[in-house]
Each structure stands twice: as C-alpha cells, then as structure tokens.
PDB file of C-alpha atoms in Angstrom:
ATOM      1  CA  ASP A   1      -2.445   8.065  -6.230  1.00 74.00           C
ATOM      2  CA  PRO A   2       1.367   7.322  -5.407  1.00 72.00           C
ATOM      3  CA  GLY A   3       3.621   9.009  -2.691  1.00 70.00           C
ATOM      4  CA  ALA A   4       5.893  11.429  -3.084  1.00 66.00           C
ATOM      5  CA  ASP A   5       8.756  10.772  -6.210  1.00 77.00           C
ATOM      6  CA  ALA A   6       7.019   7.962  -7.455  1.00 86.00           C
ATOM      7  CA  SER A   7       7.647   6.995 -11.061  1.00 91.00           C
ATOM      8  CA  LEU A   8       5.227   5.281 -13.843  1.00 93.00           C
ATOM      9  CA  CYS A   9       7.917   2.422 -14.282  1.00 95.00           C
ATOM     10  CA  GLY A  10       9.249   2.962 -10.614  1.00 93.00           C
ATOM     11  CA  MET A  11       5.706   1.533  -9.595  1.00 93.00           C
ATOM     12  CA  ALA A  12       5.416  -0.446 -12.272  1.00 95.00           C
ATOM     13  CA  ALA A  13       9.131  -2.147 -11.444  1.00 95.00           C
ATOM     14  CA  THR A  14       7.830  -2.998  -7.670  1.00 92.00           C
ATOM     15  CA  GLY A  15       4.211  -3.526  -8.170  1.00 92.00           C
ATOM     16  CA  ALA A  16       3.457  -0.317  -5.999  1.00 90.00           C
ATOM     17  CA  SER A  17      -0.472   0.796  -5.651  1.00 89.00           C
ATOM     18  CA  GLY A  18      -1.986   4.226  -3.671  1.00 85.00           C
ATOM     19  CA  THR A  19      -4.649   5.285  -1.561  1.00 90.00           C
ATOM     20  CA  ASN A  20      -7.410   4.272  -4.905  1.00 91.00           C
ATOM     21  CA  ALA A  21      -6.162   0.985  -4.972  1.00 91.00           C
ATOM     22  CA  VAL A  22      -9.590  -0.712  -3.478  1.00 92.00           C
ATOM     23  CA  ARG A  23     -11.520   1.022  -6.481  1.00 93.00           C
ATOM     24  CA  TYR A  24      -9.438   1.226  -9.101  1.00 93.00           C
ATOM     25  CA  GLY A  25      -6.363  -1.607  -8.758  1.00 93.00           C
ATOM     26  CA  THR A  26      -2.786  -2.178  -8.322  1.00 93.00           C
ATOM     27  CA  MET A  27      -0.283  -1.122 -10.740  1.00 93.00           C
ATOM     28  CA  ARG A  28      -0.593  -4.113 -12.196  1.00 94.00           C
ATOM     29  CA  PRO A  29      -4.240  -4.266 -13.256  1.00 94.00           C
ATOM     30  CA  ASN A  30      -3.615  -1.021 -14.602  1.00 95.00           C
ATOM     31  CA  VAL A  31      -0.244  -1.809 -16.801  1.00 97.00           C
ATOM     32  CA  LEU A  32      -0.998  -2.997 -20.732  1.00 97.00           C
ATOM     33  CA  ASN A  33       2.275  -3.134 -22.125  1.00 97.00           C
ATOM     34  CA  LEU A  34       5.805  -2.002 -21.069  1.00 98.00           C
ATOM     35  CA  ARG A  35       8.679  -1.390 -23.235  1.00 98.00           C
ATOM     36  CA  VAL A  36      11.870  -3.374 -21.324  1.00 98.00           C
ATOM     37  CA  VAL A  37      15.447  -3.200 -21.800  1.00 98.00           C
ATOM     38  CA  LEU A  38      16.877  -6.684 -21.190  1.00 98.00           C
ATOM     39  CA  PRO A  39      19.913  -7.979 -19.390  1.00 97.00           C
ATOM     40  CA  ASP A  40      21.267  -8.585 -23.411  1.00 96.00           C
ATOM     41  CA  GLY A  41      20.429  -4.962 -24.808  1.00 97.00           C
ATOM     42  CA  ARG A  42      17.368  -6.490 -26.484  1.00 97.00           C
ATOM     43  CA  LEU A  43      14.472  -4.151 -26.775  1.00 98.00           C
ATOM     44  CA  LEU A  44      11.343  -6.221 -25.643  1.00 98.00           C
ATOM     45  CA  HIS A  45       7.618  -5.108 -25.380  1.00 98.00           C
ATOM     46  CA  THR A  46       5.316  -7.461 -23.160  1.00 97.00           C
ATOM     47  CA  ALA A  47       2.100  -7.569 -24.584  1.00 97.00           C
ATOM     48  CA  GLY A  48       3.752  -6.645 -28.930  1.00 96.00           C
ATOM     49  CA  PRO A  49       4.953  -3.430 -30.206  1.00 96.00           C
ATOM     50  CA  GLN A  50       1.965  -0.663 -30.128  1.00 93.00           C
ATOM     51  CA  ARG A  51      -0.001  -2.927 -28.719  1.00 94.00           C
ATOM     52  CA  GLN A  52      -2.685  -2.240 -26.096  1.00 91.00           C
ATOM     53  CA  PRO A  53      -6.625  -4.642 -25.570  1.00 90.00           C
ATOM     54  CA  ARG A  54      -7.825  -4.098 -22.499  1.00 88.00           C
ATOM     55  CA  LYS A  55      -7.345  -7.790 -22.848  1.00 88.00           C
ATOM     56  CA  ARG A  56      -4.965 -10.711 -23.954  1.00 89.00           C
ATOM     57  CA  ALA A  57      -4.629 -14.148 -24.010  1.00 93.00           C
ATOM     58  CA  ALA A  58      -1.938 -14.431 -26.363  1.00 93.00           C
ATOM     59  CA  GLY A  59       0.883 -16.820 -24.598  1.00 93.00           C
ATOM     60  CA  TYR A  60       2.484 -16.337 -21.325  1.00 95.00           C
ATOM     61  CA  ASP A  61       1.553 -12.685 -19.941  1.00 96.00           C
ATOM     62  CA  LEU A  62       4.886 -11.011 -19.774  1.00 97.00           C
ATOM     63  CA  THR A  63       3.488  -7.549 -18.652  1.00 97.00           C
ATOM     64  CA  SER A  64       2.517  -9.219 -14.937  1.00 96.00           C
ATOM     65  CA  LEU A  65       6.319 -11.159 -14.736  1.00 97.00           C
ATOM     66  CA  PHE A  66       7.585  -7.751 -15.292  1.00 98.00           C
ATOM     67  CA  VAL A  67       5.657  -5.653 -12.960  1.00 97.00           C
ATOM     68  CA  GLY A  68       6.639  -6.487  -9.564  1.00 96.00           C
ATOM     69  CA  SER A  69      10.259  -7.723 -10.433  1.00 97.00           C
ATOM     70  CA  GLU A  70      11.918  -5.177  -8.919  1.00 97.00           C
ATOM     71  CA  GLY A  71      14.988  -4.732 -11.656  1.00 96.00           C
ATOM     72  CA  THR A  72      16.025  -7.594 -11.060  1.00 98.00           C
ATOM     73  CA  LEU A  73      14.883  -9.069 -14.822  1.00 98.00           C
ATOM     74  CA  GLY A  74      15.218  -5.333 -17.129  1.00 97.00           C
ATOM     75  CA  PHE A  75      14.747  -2.262 -17.095  1.00 97.00           C
ATOM     76  CA  LEU A  76      11.600  -0.564 -17.652  1.00 98.00           C
ATOM     77  CA  THR A  77      11.367   2.207 -19.988  1.00 97.00           C
ATOM     78  CA  GLN A  78       7.876   2.856 -20.949  1.00 97.00           C
ATOM     79  CA  ALA A  79       4.628   1.624 -19.642  1.00 97.00           C
ATOM     80  CA  THR A  80       1.134   1.899 -21.314  1.00 97.00           C
ATOM     81  CA  LEU A  81      -1.683   2.557 -18.379  1.00 96.00           C
ATOM     82  CA  ARG A  82      -5.163   1.482 -18.237  1.00 95.00           C
ATOM     83  CA  LEU A  83      -7.446   5.031 -17.364  1.00 93.00           C
ATOM     84  CA  HIS A  84     -10.115   5.977 -15.583  1.00 93.00           C
ATOM     85  CA  PRO A  85     -12.898   7.923 -16.054  1.00 93.00           C
ATOM     86  CA  LEU A  86     -12.757  10.586 -13.631  1.00 92.00           C
ATOM     87  CA  PRO A  87     -16.143  10.628 -11.455  1.00 92.00           C
ATOM     88  CA  GLU A  88     -19.377  13.329 -11.536  1.00 93.00           C
ATOM     89  CA  ALA A  89     -19.125  13.362  -8.083  1.00 92.00           C
ATOM     90  CA  THR A  90     -16.926  12.578  -4.559  1.00 93.00           C
ATOM     91  CA  ALA A  91     -17.350  13.415  -1.176  1.00 93.00           C
ATOM     92  CA  VAL A  92     -14.322  12.498   1.362  1.00 94.00           C
ATOM     93  CA  THR A  93     -14.437  12.335   5.127  1.00 93.00           C
ATOM     94  CA  ILE A  94     -12.602  11.548   8.668  1.00 94.00           C
ATOM     95  CA  ALA A  95     -13.917   9.565  11.322  1.00 96.00           C
ATOM     96  CA  SER A  96     -12.587   8.134  14.458  1.00 96.00           C
ATOM     97  CA  PHE A  97     -12.473   5.326  16.679  1.00 97.00           C
ATOM     98  CA  PRO A  98     -12.198   4.236  19.813  1.00 96.00           C
ATOM     99  CA  SER A  99      -9.631   1.769  19.124  1.00 95.00           C
ATOM    100  CA  VAL A 100      -7.415   0.151  15.820  1.00 95.00           C
ATOM    101  CA  GLY A 101      -9.741  -2.791  16.169  1.00 94.00           C
ATOM    102  CA  ALA A 102     -13.182  -0.703  16.126  1.00 96.00           C
ATOM    103  CA  ALA A 103     -11.344   1.581  13.364  1.00 96.00           C
ATOM    104  CA  VAL A 104     -10.561  -1.282  11.073  1.00 95.00           C
ATOM    105  CA  ALA A 105     -13.308  -3.710  11.775  1.00 95.00           C
ATOM    106  CA  CYS A 106     -15.431  -0.712  10.036  1.00 96.00           C
ATOM    107  CA  THR A 107     -13.201  -1.104   7.283  1.00 95.00           C
ATOM    108  CA  VAL A 108     -14.340  -4.263   6.291  1.00 94.00           C
ATOM    109  CA  GLN A 109     -18.217  -3.849   7.371  1.00 96.00           C
ATOM    110  CA  VAL A 110     -17.973  -1.151   4.865  1.00 95.00           C
ATOM    111  CA  LEU A 111     -16.773  -3.767   2.107  1.00 94.00           C
ATOM    112  CA  GLN A 112     -18.958  -6.391   3.034  1.00 93.00           C
ATOM    113  CA  ALA A 113     -21.937  -3.729   2.720  1.00 94.00           C
ATOM    114  CA  ALA A 114     -20.383  -3.705  -0.789  1.00 92.00           C
ATOM    115  CA  VAL A 115     -20.146   0.545  -0.382  1.00 92.00           C
ATOM    116  CA  PRO A 116     -17.812   1.528  -4.035  1.00 89.00           C
ATOM    117  CA  VAL A 117     -15.445   3.450  -1.990  1.00 93.00           C
ATOM    118  CA  ALA A 118     -12.784   4.553  -3.889  1.00 94.00           C
ATOM    119  CA  ARG A 119     -10.022   4.850  -0.951  1.00 94.00           C
ATOM    120  CA  ILE A 120     -10.467   3.126   2.894  1.00 95.00           C
ATOM    121  CA  GLU A 121      -6.982   4.660   4.304  1.00 95.00           C
ATOM    122  CA  PHE A 122      -6.006   4.305   8.161  1.00 96.00           C
ATOM    123  CA  LEU A 123      -4.324   6.087  11.106  1.00 97.00           C
ATOM    124  CA  ASP A 124      -3.573   4.499  14.346  1.00 96.00           C
ATOM    125  CA  GLU A 125      -3.917   7.085  17.285  1.00 96.00           C
ATOM    126  CA  VAL A 126      -0.077   7.653  17.036  1.00 96.00           C
ATOM    127  CA  MET A 127      -0.306   8.729  13.381  1.00 96.00           C
ATOM    128  CA  ALA A 128      -3.035  10.887  13.718  1.00 96.00           C
ATOM    129  CA  ASP A 129      -1.416  13.129  15.679  1.00 96.00           C
ATOM    130  CA  ALA A 130       1.487  13.137  14.523  1.00 96.00           C
ATOM    131  CA  CYS A 131      -0.322  14.232  11.359  1.00 95.00           C
ATOM    132  CA  SER A 132      -2.217  16.717  12.958  1.00 93.00           C
ATOM    133  CA  ARG A 133       0.498  18.501  14.770  1.00 93.00           C
ATOM    134  CA  PHE A 134       2.074  18.309  11.363  1.00 95.00           C
ATOM    135  CA  SER A 135      -0.303  19.391   9.257  1.00 91.00           C
ATOM    136  CA  GLY A 136      -2.362  21.887  11.667  1.00 90.00           C
ATOM    137  CA  MET A 137      -4.971  20.403  11.468  1.00 86.00           C
ATOM    138  CA  GLU A 138      -6.405  19.570  14.613  1.00 83.00           C
ATOM    139  CA  LEU A 139      -7.438  16.229  14.286  1.00 87.00           C
ATOM    140  CA  PRO A 140      -8.403  14.142  17.400  1.00 92.00           C
ATOM    141  CA  ALA A 141      -5.351  11.646  18.742  1.00 94.00           C
ATOM    142  CA  ALA A 142      -7.080   8.741  17.996  1.00 96.00           C
ATOM    143  CA  ALA A 143      -7.377   5.382  15.727  1.00 96.00           C
ATOM    144  CA  THR A 144      -8.611   7.498  12.145  1.00 96.00           C
ATOM    145  CA  LEU A 145     -10.516   6.636   9.252  1.00 96.00           C
ATOM    146  CA  LEU A 146     -10.549   8.509   5.360  1.00 95.00           C
ATOM    147  CA  LEU A 147     -12.775   7.793   3.031  1.00 95.00           C
ATOM    148  CA  GLU A 148     -13.796   8.945  -0.335  1.00 95.00           C
ATOM    149  CA  LEU A 149     -16.862   7.308  -2.388  1.00 95.00           C
ATOM    150  CA  HIS A 150     -16.716   8.303  -6.235  1.00 94.00           C
ATOM    151  CA  GLY A 151     -19.817   8.347  -8.133  1.00 91.00           C
ATOM    152  CA  SER A 152     -23.384  10.152  -9.111  1.00 91.00           C
ATOM    153  CA  ARG A 153     -24.785  13.173  -7.262  1.00 88.00           C
ATOM    154  CA  HIS A 154     -27.616  10.688  -7.261  1.00 88.00           C
ATOM    155  CA  SER A 155     -25.778   7.831  -5.683  1.00 90.00           C
ATOM    156  CA  LEU A 156     -23.021   9.526  -3.396  1.00 91.00           C
ATOM    157  CA  SER A 157     -25.797  10.397  -1.426  1.00 90.00           C
ATOM    158  CA  GLU A 158     -26.768   6.783  -0.914  1.00 91.00           C
ATOM    159  CA  GLN A 159     -23.314   6.040  -0.445  1.00 93.00           C
ATOM    160  CA  GLN A 160     -22.736   8.636   2.227  1.00 94.00           C
ATOM    161  CA  GLN A 161     -26.048   7.493   4.520  1.00 93.00           C
ATOM    162  CA  GLN A 162     -24.401   3.898   4.549  1.00 94.00           C
ATOM    163  CA  THR A 163     -21.056   4.611   5.424  1.00 95.00           C
ATOM    164  CA  GLU A 164     -22.446   7.149   8.271  1.00 95.00           C
ATOM    165  CA  GLU A 165     -24.335   4.267   9.562  1.00 96.00           C
ATOM    166  CA  ILE A 166     -21.724   2.022   9.694  1.00 96.00           C
ATOM    167  CA  VAL A 167     -19.675   4.399  10.810  1.00 96.00           C
ATOM    168  CA  ARG A 168     -22.075   4.878  14.006  1.00 95.00           C
ATOM    169  CA  GLN A 169     -22.378   0.929  14.431  1.00 96.00           C
ATOM    170  CA  ASN A 170     -18.899   1.293  15.116  1.00 96.00           C
ATOM    171  CA  SER A 171     -18.488   3.973  17.699  1.00 95.00           C
ATOM    172  CA  GLY A 172     -16.975   6.535  15.132  1.00 95.00           C
ATOM    173  CA  SER A 173     -17.314  10.091  15.366  1.00 92.00           C
ATOM    174  CA  GLY A 174     -16.990  13.037  13.987  1.00 86.00           C
ATOM    175  CA  LEU A 175     -18.309  12.808  10.131  1.00 83.00           C
ATOM    176  CA  ALA A 176     -18.335  15.725   8.461  1.00 85.00           C
ATOM    177  CA  TRP A 177     -18.445  15.718   4.305  1.00 91.00           C
ATOM    178  CA  ALA A 178     -15.847  17.887   2.224  1.00 89.00           C
ATOM    179  CA  LYS A 179     -17.560  18.233  -0.739  1.00 81.00           C
ATOM    180  CA  GLY A 180     -14.831  20.624  -2.407  1.00 87.00           C
ATOM    181  CA  LEU A 181     -11.991  20.343  -4.308  1.00 88.00           C
ATOM    182  CA  GLU A 182      -9.574  22.226  -1.757  1.00 90.00           C
ATOM    183  CA  GLU A 183     -11.273  20.734   1.151  1.00 89.00           C
ATOM    184  CA  ARG A 184     -10.016  17.345  -0.135  1.00 90.00           C
ATOM    185  CA  GLU A 185      -7.074  17.956  -1.494  1.00 90.00           C
ATOM    186  CA  GLN A 186      -6.086  19.563   1.774  1.00 90.00           C
ATOM    187  CA  LEU A 187      -7.511  15.867   3.648  1.00 90.00           C
ATOM    188  CA  TRP A 188      -5.193  13.969   1.124  1.00 91.00           C
ATOM    189  CA  SER A 189      -2.478  16.408   1.230  1.00 90.00           C
ATOM    190  CA  MET A 190      -2.317  15.154   5.086  1.00 91.00           C
ATOM    191  CA  ARG A 191      -2.206  11.920   4.406  1.00 91.00           C
ATOM    192  CA  HIS A 192       0.282  11.939   1.888  1.00 90.00           C
ATOM    193  CA  ASN A 193       2.964  13.682   4.829  1.00 92.00           C
ATOM    194  CA  ALA A 194       2.310  10.450   7.258  1.00 93.00           C
ATOM    195  CA  TRP A 195       5.616  10.022   6.380  1.00 93.00           C
ATOM    196  CA  TYR A 196       7.496  13.404   7.107  1.00 94.00           C
ATOM    197  CA  ALA A 197       4.706  13.149  10.201  1.00 96.00           C
ATOM    198  CA  ALA A 198       6.346  10.119  11.862  1.00 96.00           C
ATOM    199  CA  LEU A 199      10.143  11.542  11.346  1.00 96.00           C
ATOM    200  CA  ALA A 200       8.849  14.733  13.361  1.00 96.00           C
ATOM    201  CA  LEU A 201       8.323  12.333  16.359  1.00 96.00           C
ATOM    202  CA  ARG A 202      11.827  12.175  17.019  1.00 96.00           C
ATOM    203  CA  PRO A 203      13.704  14.517  14.946  1.00 95.00           C
ATOM    204  CA  GLY A 204      17.267  13.969  14.004  1.00 94.00           C
ATOM    205  CA  CYS A 205      16.105   9.759  13.534  1.00 96.00           C
ATOM    206  CA  GLN A 206      15.726   7.805  10.820  1.00 95.00           C
ATOM    207  CA  GLY A 207      12.584   6.198   9.182  1.00 95.00           C
ATOM    208  CA  TYR A 208      12.250   3.042   7.971  1.00 94.00           C
ATOM    209  CA  SER A 209       8.430   1.807   6.340  1.00 92.00           C
ATOM    210  CA  THR A 210       7.450  -1.616   6.115  1.00 94.00           C
ATOM    211  CA  ASP A 211       4.106  -3.164   4.963  1.00 95.00           C
ATOM    212  CA  VAL A 212       2.487  -6.607   4.751  1.00 97.00           C
ATOM    213  CA  CYS A 213      -1.180  -7.440   3.367  1.00 96.00           C
ATOM    214  CA  VAL A 214      -3.805  -9.823   4.894  1.00 97.00           C
ATOM    215  CA  PRO A 215      -7.048 -10.883   3.635  1.00 96.00           C
ATOM    216  CA  ILE A 216      -9.848  -8.348   4.379  1.00 93.00           C
ATOM    217  CA  SER A 217     -11.384 -10.708   7.210  1.00 92.00           C
ATOM    218  CA  ARG A 218      -8.116 -11.125   9.106  1.00 95.00           C
ATOM    219  CA  LEU A 219      -6.959  -7.616   9.109  1.00 95.00           C
ATOM    220  CA  PRO A 220      -8.743  -6.542  12.458  1.00 94.00           C
ATOM    221  CA  ASP A 221      -6.730  -9.248  14.230  1.00 95.00           C
ATOM    222  CA  VAL A 222      -3.440  -8.852  12.376  1.00 97.00           C
ATOM    223  CA  VAL A 223      -3.691  -4.573  13.397  1.00 96.00           C
ATOM    224  CA  VAL A 224      -4.355  -5.580  17.252  1.00 96.00           C
ATOM    225  CA  GLN A 225      -1.384  -7.805  17.240  1.00 97.00           C
ATOM    226  CA  THR A 226       0.487  -5.863  15.302  1.00 97.00           C
ATOM    227  CA  LYS A 227       0.057  -2.846  17.894  1.00 96.00           C
ATOM    228  CA  GLN A 228       0.344  -4.407  21.099  1.00 96.00           C
ATOM    229  CA  ASP A 229       3.581  -5.625  19.822  1.00 97.00           C
ATOM    230  CA  LEU A 230       4.822  -2.526  18.771  1.00 96.00           C
ATOM    231  CA  GLN A 231       3.761  -1.142  22.090  1.00 95.00           C
ATOM    232  CA  ALA A 232       5.370  -4.363  24.382  1.00 96.00           C
ATOM    233  CA  SER A 233       8.136  -4.013  22.000  1.00 95.00           C
ATOM    234  CA  GLY A 234       8.971   0.092  23.071  1.00 95.00           C
ATOM    235  CA  LEU A 235       9.486   1.684  19.188  1.00 96.00           C
ATOM    236  CA  THR A 236       8.349   4.168  17.881  1.00 96.00           C
ATOM    237  CA  GLY A 237       6.256   2.923  14.397  1.00 96.00           C
ATOM    238  CA  PRO A 238       2.597   4.995  13.594  1.00 97.00           C
ATOM    239  CA  MET A 239       0.349   2.699  11.404  1.00 97.00           C
ATOM    240  CA  VAL A 240      -1.324   3.959   8.404  1.00 95.00           C
ATOM    241  CA  GLY A 241      -2.631   2.083   5.889  1.00 91.00           C
ATOM    242  CA  HIS A 242      -4.633   1.262   2.541  1.00 91.00           C
ATOM    243  CA  VAL A 243      -7.064  -0.814   4.511  1.00 92.00           C
ATOM    244  CA  GLY A 244      -9.400  -1.213   2.259  1.00 91.00           C
ATOM    245  CA  ASP A 245      -7.111  -3.530   0.016  1.00 92.00           C
ATOM    246  CA  GLY A 246      -5.674  -5.077   3.888  1.00 94.00           C
ATOM    247  CA  ASN A 247      -2.530  -3.273   3.356  1.00 95.00           C
ATOM    248  CA  PHE A 248      -1.061  -1.635   6.131  1.00 95.00           C
ATOM    249  CA  HIS A 249       1.979   0.099   6.941  1.00 95.00           C
ATOM    250  CA  CYS A 250       4.446   0.749  10.436  1.00 97.00           C
ATOM    251  CA  ILE A 251       6.792   3.335  10.011  1.00 96.00           C
ATOM    252  CA  LEU A 252       9.376   2.562  12.003  1.00 97.00           C
ATOM    253  CA  VAL A 253      11.403   6.078  13.310  1.00 97.00           C
ATOM    254  CA  PHE A 254      14.269   4.815  15.463  1.00 96.00           C
ATOM    255  CA  ASN A 255      18.091   5.835  16.002  1.00 96.00           C
ATOM    256  CA  SER A 256      20.174   4.482  13.837  1.00 91.00           C
ATOM    257  CA  GLN A 257      23.777   5.024  16.128  1.00 94.00           C
ATOM    258  CA  ASP A 258      21.728   2.479  17.727  1.00 96.00           C
ATOM    259  CA  PRO A 259      22.473  -1.111  17.499  1.00 95.00           C
ATOM    260  CA  GLU A 260      20.093  -2.750  19.805  1.00 96.00           C
ATOM    261  CA  GLU A 261      17.372  -0.491  18.729  1.00 97.00           C
ATOM    262  CA  ALA A 262      18.183  -1.283  15.514  1.00 95.00           C
ATOM    263  CA  GLN A 263      17.850  -5.006  16.115  1.00 96.00           C
ATOM    264  CA  ARG A 264      14.493  -4.862  17.975  1.00 96.00           C
ATOM    265  CA  ILE A 265      13.111  -3.177  14.484  1.00 96.00           C
ATOM    266  CA  HIS A 266      14.864  -5.743  12.520  1.00 95.00           C
ATOM    267  CA  ALA A 267      13.207  -8.142  14.776  1.00 96.00           C
ATOM    268  CA  PHE A 268       9.250  -6.706  15.057  1.00 97.00           C
ATOM    269  CA  THR A 269       9.684  -6.234  10.950  1.00 96.00           C
ATOM    270  CA  GLN A 270      10.148 -10.179  10.473  1.00 97.00           C
ATOM    271  CA  ARG A 271       7.387 -11.422  13.135  1.00 98.00           C
ATOM    272  CA  LEU A 272       5.144  -8.550  11.765  1.00 98.00           C
ATOM    273  CA  GLY A 273       6.135 -10.564   8.137  1.00 98.00           C
ATOM    274  CA  ARG A 274       5.273 -14.083   9.497  1.00 98.00           C
ATOM    275  CA  ARG A 275       2.158 -12.534  11.664  1.00 98.00           C
ATOM    276  CA  ALA A 276       1.052 -11.901   8.089  1.00 98.00           C
ATOM    277  CA  LEU A 277       2.287 -14.941   6.367  1.00 98.00           C
ATOM    278  CA  ALA A 278       0.047 -17.377   9.409  1.00 98.00           C
ATOM    279  CA  ALA A 279      -3.013 -15.061   8.880  1.00 98.00           C
ATOM    280  CA  GLY A 280      -2.717 -16.372   4.900  1.00 98.00           C
ATOM    281  CA  GLY A 281      -1.407 -13.077   3.928  1.00 98.00           C
ATOM    282  CA  THR A 282       1.794 -11.858   2.237  1.00 97.00           C
ATOM    283  CA  CYS A 283       4.875 -10.019   3.784  1.00 97.00           C
ATOM    284  CA  THR A 284       4.437  -7.388   1.135  1.00 95.00           C
ATOM    285  CA  GLY A 285       1.827  -5.769  -0.401  1.00 93.00           C
ATOM    286  CA  GLU A 286       3.675  -2.627  -2.208  1.00 90.00           C
ATOM    287  CA  HIS A 287       7.149  -2.316  -1.067  1.00 89.00           C
ATOM    288  CA  GLY A 288       8.712  -5.348  -2.118  1.00 93.00           C
ATOM    289  CA  VAL A 289      11.298  -7.743  -0.622  1.00 96.00           C
ATOM    290  CA  GLY A 290      14.405  -5.997  -1.903  1.00 95.00           C
ATOM    291  CA  LEU A 291      16.768  -7.304   0.758  1.00 94.00           C
ATOM    292  CA  GLY A 292      15.665  -7.291   3.649  1.00 92.00           C
ATOM    293  CA  LYS A 293      12.546 -10.323   2.966  1.00 96.00           C
ATOM    294  CA  ARG A 294      14.191 -12.476   1.142  1.00 95.00           C
ATOM    295  CA  ALA A 295      13.687 -14.933   4.246  1.00 95.00           C
ATOM    296  CA  LEU A 296      10.291 -13.943   4.862  1.00 97.00           C
ATOM    297  CA  LEU A 297       9.605 -14.382   0.106  1.00 97.00           C
ATOM    298  CA  GLN A 298      10.873 -17.889   0.638  1.00 96.00           C
ATOM    299  CA  GLU A 299       8.291 -19.286   3.539  1.00 97.00           C
ATOM    300  CA  GLU A 300       5.915 -17.155   1.334  1.00 98.00           C
ATOM    301  CA  LEU A 301       6.219 -18.709  -1.792  1.00 97.00           C
ATOM    302  CA  GLY A 302       7.829 -22.553  -0.400  1.00 97.00           C
ATOM    303  CA  GLN A 303      11.512 -23.783  -1.830  1.00 97.00           C
ATOM    304  CA  GLU A 304       9.229 -25.054  -5.281  1.00 97.00           C
ATOM    305  CA  GLY A 305       8.609 -21.462  -5.833  1.00 97.00           C
ATOM    306  CA  LEU A 306      11.338 -20.051  -4.894  1.00 97.00           C
ATOM    307  CA  ASP A 307      13.433 -22.314  -7.571  1.00 97.00           C
ATOM    308  CA  THR A 308      10.894 -21.337 -10.319  1.00 97.00           C
ATOM    309  CA  LEU A 309      11.758 -17.468  -9.617  1.00 97.00           C
ATOM    310  CA  ARG A 310      15.262 -18.651  -9.891  1.00 97.00           C
ATOM    311  CA  SER A 311      14.709 -20.203 -13.217  1.00 98.00           C
ATOM    312  CA  ILE A 312      13.272 -17.568 -14.603  1.00 97.00           C
ATOM    313  CA  LYS A 313      16.305 -15.114 -13.219  1.00 98.00           C
ATOM    314  CA  ALA A 314      18.637 -17.775 -14.846  1.00 97.00           C
ATOM    315  CA  ALA A 315      16.861 -17.384 -18.354  1.00 97.00           C
ATOM    316  CA  LEU A 316      16.807 -13.997 -18.295  1.00 97.00           C
ATOM    317  CA  ASP A 317      20.144 -12.903 -16.524  1.00 98.00           C
ATOM    318  CA  PRO A 318      22.556 -15.733 -16.726  1.00 97.00           C
ATOM    319  CA  HIS A 319      25.367 -12.862 -15.625  1.00 97.00           C
ATOM    320  CA  ASN A 320      23.219 -11.710 -12.804  1.00 97.00           C
ATOM    321  CA  LEU A 321      23.673  -7.891 -13.894  1.00 97.00           C
ATOM    322  CA  MET A 322      20.557  -6.923 -13.196  1.00 97.00           C
ATOM    323  CA  ASN A 323      20.074  -5.681  -9.055  1.00 96.00           C
ATOM    324  CA  PRO A 324      22.455  -9.031  -7.537  1.00 96.00           C
ATOM    325  CA  GLY A 325      21.262 -10.164  -4.543  1.00 94.00           C
ATOM    326  CA  LYS A 326      18.056  -8.572  -4.453  1.00 96.00           C
ATOM    327  CA  VAL A 327      14.330 -10.372  -4.419  1.00 96.00           C
ATOM    328  CA  LEU A 328      16.759 -13.800  -4.959  1.00 92.00           C
TER     329      LEU A 328
END
C-alpha cells in the first residue's frame, strides 16, 4: 500500500514500504527476483532467469543487494513479487490520545500483546488537524492512531476486544470500527493525503520529508523528543508514521526563499537522524540515503561498512555511471 506515484521497481530500488508493512513486510522480503541492467549493459536476473522460489540458499543474495541500492548499481526493470491472500474480514478504527507519548505507548503495547494488526499509523495533533481539514472528516486535533485488523470473522472480534482494551488503558477515545469497504477507503484516503494536507498548512511553501526507524521499545522516547525538538525549533513539521515498524516521518513545510529557515530544517534533520542512531535505530527506514544522509550513513555503518559498500560499487560500476554521488 505505497504512497502516491510509486512504481514497483522504484520501491524496490529504495527499499520502500507502506502502511501494510507491519504485517506483510517491506519490499525487501517481498521481492523474489529482479531483472537488472548492469552498468556495462549486461542483463542480470538476481535469482536466475524465470526463478521464483519462496526461499533459496544458493550463493550470495543478489536480490537483496539490489533492493535498496537507490539506482547506484544498476537499473531495475522487472520485479517478481511475493503475493499475500486477501483477508476474509477487515476492520479499521481511529483512536485519539491526550499526547503523542500515549499514542505511541499504545502502539508498543498492541505489538507486545501479539495482536496481529495489519496497519498502525500515527498522526500527531498537527497532522491530524491538517488531515481533518484537508479531507473534511472532522477529526479531533489530537495525537491519533489508525489501526486496521485482518483475519477471519471469528478472530477479528477477539482482536477488536484486545485492541479496545489497550487503547482505553492508554487514555484513548473515539473508537468506532469501520468494516464497510467505502468507509475504510475514506479513512485511508485521508491518511494517504497527509503530504498534501501538510503543504496546505503553509500555501506556497515547500515540503521536505525525512524519516527514521528505531527499535519499538525506544519509539515512545524518540517520538516525544522529536516533538519537543520541533516545537523548540519553531518549525512546521507535522509527524506521521508507520509506528508498527518503529518508523515515522516529519513533513517539514518551509519557505525555500528563507536561508535561515532552510538551515534550521537541515540542522533538525541531522539531529533527528543522530537521535535515531543513538537509540539503536537507523537514519532512514524508507526514504533512503540519497545526498542528504551520507554523513549519517557513515556514522551508522562505520568506516568498515562504508568501505565494503564502496568496494561493491567499484566492482559493479567502476566508471561511476549509476547515480554518481548518491549514497556514497
């Protein structure tokens, strides 16, 4: 369930995911084979031509090497994907919380209770208010969770009871389960419009999205600290996240003609990345390294890790033709 304008090979190239990743995984475990045009023009099938086993132990895992390579090792031109069956029954709910800490703590407890949720999406109060106004859904301006459950009709009832109890324990309110397709789609359409809703907070300004991913146990602390950092920095940066994976995003809306504000954006994103690293996480869970997080990548992997990446890059692309300057 990716965002707008996503392509399969583009998502594979960036190691991306979507709102269903908490149950069904990111692109990496769901790609079985890739057809890649290498820098010298040769055609590579990473698992062998026409092969699509669910698992394999034959040689290096070339498929995983190219997933997340951000176009630096070759062009991905075809992807063979793992398929998942549609669930018998689906239910979605929205819950509001008195603070971002309470909302994220609820997420952690839902996962620790082994409730087999398919999606847990987080909106801070700024993002919830923006999405409400943009989509016309009249949500409270409060920290919010959108939860979706998949299963049989019998198991779904039990999962709903578990979820409701955990939400109430964390002072959540407003639980109402949407089971009809149209109502569910309306809720997720609101979530998918978060980028446009954030931009509408400051018409004429530019959006810059950054993300990090941390261990679930550290997620509440990191989200609260990031919220405090945003407020102290005076930035417009509504928060939204795939918190079931420990992954969240800040959509920073700023005046690109104001160098001072642009500098504050850069400083914030570096602090956010280092906060995630200090918590045992990664500087990016979805968006990739590109140009902006190269320094953070070195801090994350260390010199030996970076040297290994450079060796792979030099072996496959000795003339530095593929996305030069990106990642490394």
